[in-house]
Short mmCIF file of C-alpha atoms in Angstrom, two decimals:
data_model
loop_
_atom_site.label_atom_id
_atom_site.label_comp_id
_atom_site.label_asym_id
_atom_site.label_seq_id
_atom_site.Cartn_x
_atom_site.Cartn_y
_atom_site.Cartn_z
CA PHE A 1151 -191.21 -51.14 63.03
CA GLY A 1152 -188.85 -49.59 65.52
CA TYR A 1153 -186.48 -50.12 68.37
CA VAL A 1154 -185.90 -48.12 71.53
CA ILE A 1155 -182.57 -46.28 71.48
CA THR A 1156 -180.82 -47.21 74.69
CA ARG A 1157 -177.23 -46.00 74.37
CA ASP A 1158 -174.98 -43.71 72.45
CA ARG A 1159 -172.20 -45.03 70.22
CA PRO A 1160 -169.50 -43.57 67.99
CA SER A 1161 -170.38 -42.52 64.46
CA PRO A 1162 -169.83 -45.19 61.77
CA ALA A 1163 -166.82 -43.29 60.43
CA VAL A 1164 -164.81 -44.30 63.50
CA GLN A 1165 -166.25 -47.78 64.04
CA SER A 1166 -163.96 -50.78 64.46
CA THR A 1167 -163.50 -52.87 61.30
CA ARG A 1168 -164.59 -55.95 63.28
CA LEU A 1169 -168.10 -56.30 61.93
CA ARG A 1170 -170.00 -57.97 64.74
CA GLY A 1171 -173.38 -56.56 63.80
CA TYR A 1172 -173.83 -59.05 60.97
CA MET A 1173 -174.52 -62.68 61.87
CA ARG A 1174 -174.25 -65.51 59.39
CA ILE A 1175 -177.15 -67.87 58.78
CA ILE A 1176 -175.75 -71.37 58.50
CA PRO A 1177 -177.56 -74.69 58.95
CA ASP A 1178 -176.02 -75.54 62.33
CA MET A 1179 -176.76 -71.98 63.56
CA LYS A 1180 -173.33 -71.40 65.10
CA ASP A 1181 -172.57 -67.72 65.57
CA GLN A 1182 -170.32 -66.43 62.83
CA PHE A 1183 -169.90 -62.73 62.15
CA LEU A 1184 -168.96 -60.93 58.97
CA ASP A 1185 -165.20 -60.65 58.59
CA MET A 1186 -164.51 -58.53 55.54
CA HIS A 1187 -162.36 -55.49 54.80
CA CYS A 1188 -161.51 -53.87 51.47
CA ASN A 1189 -159.06 -51.07 50.82
CA HIS A 1190 -161.30 -49.64 48.11
CA CYS A 1191 -165.00 -50.22 47.39
CA ALA A 1192 -167.51 -49.28 44.73
CA LEU A 1193 -171.00 -48.63 46.06
CA VAL A 1194 -173.33 -48.80 43.06
CA SER A 1195 -176.68 -47.09 43.39
CA SER A 1196 -179.83 -48.62 41.89
CA SER A 1197 -180.79 -45.18 40.60
CA GLY A 1198 -181.71 -44.39 37.02
CA GLN A 1199 -178.73 -42.02 37.13
CA MET A 1200 -176.67 -45.08 36.15
CA LEU A 1201 -178.31 -45.33 32.74
CA GLY A 1202 -175.78 -44.15 30.17
CA ALA A 1203 -173.04 -43.71 32.77
CA GLY A 1204 -170.76 -46.10 30.88
CA VAL A 1205 -168.68 -46.91 33.96
CA GLY A 1206 -169.18 -50.68 34.07
CA GLU A 1207 -165.58 -51.50 33.18
CA GLU A 1208 -164.32 -49.00 35.75
CA ILE A 1209 -166.53 -50.51 38.46
CA ASP A 1210 -165.44 -54.07 37.67
CA LYS A 1211 -161.79 -53.09 38.25
CA ILE A 1212 -162.54 -52.16 41.87
CA ARG A 1213 -161.90 -55.07 44.22
CA CYS A 1214 -165.13 -54.86 46.24
CA VAL A 1215 -168.40 -53.94 44.56
CA ILE A 1216 -171.49 -53.36 46.70
CA ARG A 1217 -175.05 -53.39 45.35
CA MET A 1218 -178.52 -53.22 46.86
CA ASN A 1219 -181.65 -55.36 46.83
CA ASN A 1220 -182.37 -57.08 43.50
CA ALA A 1221 -180.58 -54.57 41.24
CA PRO A 1222 -179.53 -56.66 38.21
CA THR A 1223 -176.30 -56.50 36.26
CA GLY A 1224 -177.35 -58.61 33.26
CA GLY A 1225 -178.09 -56.32 30.33
CA TYR A 1226 -176.69 -53.30 32.16
CA GLU A 1227 -173.02 -54.31 32.35
CA LYS A 1228 -171.82 -51.33 30.29
CA ASP A 1229 -173.24 -48.90 32.85
CA VAL A 1230 -173.13 -50.74 36.20
CA GLY A 1231 -170.54 -53.51 35.76
CA SER A 1232 -170.98 -57.24 36.21
CA ARG A 1233 -169.31 -58.13 39.53
CA THR A 1234 -170.98 -58.11 42.94
CA THR A 1235 -168.97 -58.68 46.12
CA VAL A 1236 -171.65 -57.74 48.66
CA ARG A 1237 -175.38 -57.29 48.17
CA VAL A 1238 -177.39 -55.61 50.95
CA VAL A 1239 -181.05 -56.60 50.81
CA SER A 1240 -184.22 -55.39 52.53
CA HIS A 1241 -186.68 -57.90 53.98
CA THR A 1242 -189.19 -56.63 51.42
CA SER A 1243 -186.91 -57.64 48.53
CA VAL A 1244 -186.30 -61.20 49.73
CA PRO A 1245 -189.23 -62.63 47.67
CA LEU A 1246 -187.71 -61.04 44.53
CA LEU A 1247 -184.41 -62.84 45.14
CA VAL A 1248 -186.15 -66.12 45.94
CA LYS A 1249 -188.14 -65.81 42.72
CA ASN A 1250 -184.81 -65.90 40.87
CA GLU A 1251 -182.91 -68.01 43.39
CA ARG A 1252 -180.82 -69.94 40.88
CA TYR A 1253 -179.24 -66.71 39.70
CA PHE A 1254 -178.75 -65.06 43.08
CA PHE A 1255 -177.76 -68.09 45.16
CA LYS A 1256 -176.28 -70.55 42.66
CA GLN A 1257 -174.79 -68.58 39.77
CA SER A 1258 -173.76 -65.76 42.15
CA ALA A 1259 -172.56 -68.02 44.96
CA ASP A 1260 -169.42 -65.90 45.38
CA THR A 1261 -171.52 -62.90 46.49
CA THR A 1262 -171.94 -62.18 50.21
CA TYR A 1263 -175.54 -61.30 51.11
CA VAL A 1264 -176.51 -59.06 54.04
CA PHE A 1265 -180.23 -58.96 54.86
CA TRP A 1266 -181.95 -56.49 57.19
CA GLY A 1267 -185.49 -56.21 58.49
CA PRO A 1268 -187.72 -55.66 61.54
CA ASP A 1269 -187.69 -58.18 64.36
CA ARG A 1270 -191.16 -59.46 63.49
CA ASN A 1271 -189.77 -60.78 60.19
CA MET A 1272 -186.24 -61.66 61.29
CA ARG A 1273 -186.84 -63.28 64.69
CA GLN A 1274 -185.19 -66.68 65.08
CA ASP A 1275 -187.78 -68.50 67.21
CA GLY A 1276 -189.56 -70.03 64.24
CA LYS A 1277 -191.97 -67.10 63.87
CA GLY A 1278 -189.76 -64.88 61.71
CA ARG A 1279 -191.18 -65.37 58.22
CA ILE A 1280 -188.26 -63.84 56.31
CA PHE A 1281 -185.62 -65.40 58.55
CA ASN A 1282 -187.22 -68.82 57.98
CA THR A 1283 -187.05 -68.25 54.22
CA LEU A 1284 -183.37 -67.29 54.44
CA LEU A 1285 -182.63 -70.33 56.58
CA LYS A 1286 -184.13 -72.58 53.90
CA ILE A 1287 -182.00 -70.86 51.25
CA ALA A 1288 -178.88 -71.28 53.41
CA LYS A 1289 -179.56 -74.99 53.75
CA LYS A 1290 -180.26 -75.39 50.03
CA TYR A 1291 -177.15 -73.41 48.98
CA PRO A 1292 -174.60 -74.01 51.78
CA LYS A 1293 -171.75 -72.34 49.88
CA VAL A 1294 -173.50 -68.97 49.86
CA ARG A 1295 -172.53 -66.52 52.61
CA ILE A 1296 -175.82 -65.19 54.00
CA PHE A 1297 -175.79 -62.72 56.89
CA VAL A 1298 -178.52 -60.85 58.76
CA VAL A 1299 -178.22 -57.49 60.50
CA THR A 1300 -178.60 -58.13 64.23
CA ARG A 1301 -181.25 -56.43 66.35
CA GLU A 1302 -178.50 -54.58 68.20
CA LYS A 1303 -177.08 -53.27 64.92
CA ILE A 1304 -180.47 -51.97 63.85
CA GLN A 1305 -180.75 -50.20 67.19
CA TYR A 1306 -177.35 -48.68 66.50
CA CYS A 1307 -178.47 -47.47 63.07
CA ASP A 1308 -181.53 -45.84 64.64
CA ASN A 1309 -179.21 -44.15 67.11
CA VAL A 1310 -176.98 -42.87 64.30
CA PHE A 1311 -179.99 -41.35 62.52
CA GLN A 1312 -181.06 -39.55 65.69
CA ARG A 1313 -177.52 -38.47 66.46
CA GLU A 1314 -177.09 -36.90 63.01
CA THR A 1315 -180.54 -35.31 62.66
CA GLY A 1316 -181.67 -34.63 66.23
CA LYS A 1317 -184.90 -36.45 65.36
CA ASN A 1318 -186.20 -39.74 66.69
CA ARG A 1319 -186.89 -41.96 63.70
CA MET A 1320 -189.90 -43.65 65.25
CA LYS A 1321 -191.56 -40.46 66.45
CA THR A 1322 -191.21 -38.87 63.02
CA GLY A 1323 -192.68 -41.94 61.28
CA ALA A 1324 -189.56 -42.64 59.23
CA TYR A 1325 -188.13 -45.94 58.02
CA LEU A 1326 -184.42 -46.20 57.35
CA SER A 1327 -183.70 -47.14 53.76
CA THR A 1328 -181.60 -50.01 52.46
CA GLY A 1329 -179.18 -47.31 51.33
CA PHE A 1330 -178.68 -46.18 54.93
CA PHE A 1331 -177.79 -49.67 56.14
CA THR A 1332 -175.58 -50.14 53.08
CA MET A 1333 -173.70 -46.90 53.65
CA ILE A 1334 -172.99 -47.75 57.28
CA LEU A 1335 -171.74 -51.24 56.35
CA THR A 1336 -169.61 -49.79 53.52
CA ILE A 1337 -167.98 -47.22 55.80
CA GLU A 1338 -167.22 -49.92 58.35
CA MET A 1339 -165.66 -52.36 55.90
CA CYS A 1340 -163.95 -50.10 53.34
CA GLY A 1341 -160.87 -47.93 53.51
CA SER A 1342 -162.15 -45.66 50.72
CA ILE A 1343 -165.43 -45.56 48.82
CA HIS A 1344 -166.46 -44.54 45.32
CA VAL A 1345 -170.23 -44.05 45.21
CA TYR A 1346 -171.81 -44.28 41.75
CA GLY A 1347 -175.19 -42.90 40.72
CA MET A 1348 -176.36 -41.41 44.02
CA ILE A 1349 -177.84 -37.89 44.02
CA ASP A 1350 -177.15 -35.41 46.82
CA ASP A 1351 -179.74 -33.71 49.03
CA ASN A 1352 -179.97 -30.62 46.79
CA TYR A 1353 -180.29 -32.38 43.44
CA CYS A 1354 -184.08 -32.59 43.30
CA SER A 1355 -184.53 -28.88 44.00
CA GLN A 1356 -182.43 -28.12 40.92
CA ALA A 1357 -183.07 -31.09 38.61
CA ASN A 1358 -184.15 -30.31 35.05
CA ARG A 1359 -184.52 -33.88 33.79
CA SER A 1360 -186.57 -36.91 34.70
CA VAL A 1361 -184.72 -40.03 35.84
CA PRO A 1362 -186.34 -43.37 36.82
CA TYR A 1363 -186.14 -44.34 40.48
CA HIS A 1364 -184.42 -47.61 39.47
CA TYR A 1365 -182.30 -48.06 36.36
CA TYR A 1366 -183.97 -51.42 35.70
CA GLU A 1367 -187.58 -50.12 36.02
CA ARG A 1368 -187.80 -47.43 33.38
CA ASN A 1369 -191.58 -47.04 33.39
CA ARG A 1370 -191.88 -46.60 37.14
CA LEU A 1371 -191.89 -43.42 39.23
CA ASP A 1372 -189.46 -40.58 38.66
CA GLU A 1373 -186.61 -40.57 41.18
CA CYS A 1374 -187.10 -37.02 42.51
CA ARG A 1375 -190.86 -37.47 42.72
CA MET A 1376 -190.32 -40.62 44.79
CA TYR A 1377 -187.82 -38.82 47.05
CA LYS A 1378 -190.13 -35.87 47.68
CA VAL A 1379 -193.15 -38.07 48.43
CA HIS A 1380 -191.19 -40.15 50.93
CA GLU A 1381 -189.51 -37.16 52.56
CA HIS A 1382 -192.86 -35.63 53.50
CA THR A 1383 -194.88 -38.79 54.24
CA ARG A 1384 -195.98 -38.64 57.88
CA HIS A 1385 -195.81 -42.38 58.53
CA GLY A 1386 -193.79 -45.12 56.84
CA GLY A 1387 -191.68 -43.03 54.48
CA HIS A 1388 -187.95 -43.20 53.83
CA ARG A 1389 -186.15 -39.90 54.41
CA PHE A 1390 -184.06 -40.22 51.26
CA ILE A 1391 -183.13 -36.52 51.06
CA THR A 1392 -182.22 -36.29 54.74
CA GLU A 1393 -180.13 -39.45 54.45
CA LYS A 1394 -178.17 -37.93 51.55
CA ALA A 1395 -177.37 -34.89 53.71
CA ILE A 1396 -176.03 -37.28 56.36
CA TYR A 1397 -173.80 -39.02 53.80
CA ALA A 1398 -172.39 -35.66 52.70
CA LYS A 1399 -171.50 -34.94 56.31
CA TRP A 1400 -169.78 -38.31 56.69
CA ALA A 1401 -167.86 -37.75 53.46
CA THR A 1402 -166.05 -34.79 55.04
CA ARG A 1403 -164.36 -37.14 57.52
CA HIS A 1404 -164.06 -40.34 55.49
CA LYS A 1405 -162.53 -41.14 52.10
CA MET A 1406 -165.64 -40.97 49.91
CA GLU A 1407 -166.13 -39.84 46.31
CA PHE A 1408 -169.48 -39.40 44.58
CA THR A 1409 -169.85 -39.41 40.80
CA HIS A 1410 -172.64 -39.67 38.20
CA PRO A 1411 -173.59 -37.13 39.44
CA SER A 1412 -170.64 -35.58 41.27
CA TRP A 1413 -171.15 -34.01 44.68
CA THR A 1414 -169.74 -30.75 46.01
CA LEU A 1415 -168.78 -31.60 49.58
CA ARG A 1416 -168.62 -29.03 52.35
CA SER A 1417 -168.50 -29.05 56.13
CA ARG A 1418 -171.96 -29.41 57.66
CA GLY A 1419 -173.34 -29.02 61.15
CA SER A 1420 -176.68 -30.39 62.28
CA ILE A 1421 -179.00 -31.59 59.54
#
């Protein structure tokens, strides 16, 4: 999927805190945009780096905790915490949430959900398969705050990727990751950010241990192997390593701290 980049916009580090790129799905379909700001946020990676981190209690003390896709907390509280303020979810992970809908949309009704996906799945004319699913969930659980990333916001994210890398995402066959959308949202809504469990762009060239791609899928692919495969896939891959280099650049002009593992931040030019 892809969108034509039509205009240039400021980098997310200087965006307004008025979050108009995220539209709520509610039964009567009135426009309602995400209105949320936190002085300090914890962005918790789904990486296997979180296993044994032992920072769950620390994370739970932070007012706003942001997680991605279907990353669970149950059974992993000691390492990742138990609270979730915002969960950013890819269109491909929606079936996984629906499969466990009582937990995600009833027991976790105080969580705000932000879903992103290509227009073919998120269109609102009755033909968007994932949007239709989310609309049914919103009607079934009216107390849950469910938002979708607008088409214009996805265009903006494409523009940011090109601005930071000098490469057109579509022409290079890349898909933005859920982490990319999550990082942009987090920068827009948070005064300062503590990122847990995210590796930097140099980690895999120096790593001497194997870590699962997800902390909750221990028998799946190794994280660095996954990153390297995606980075060099000609069509349909996420540019995980390139995205991490972009985050390091943003961290030099925004209040961001990376731990487990820690990052050494330095000024960067073009990526």
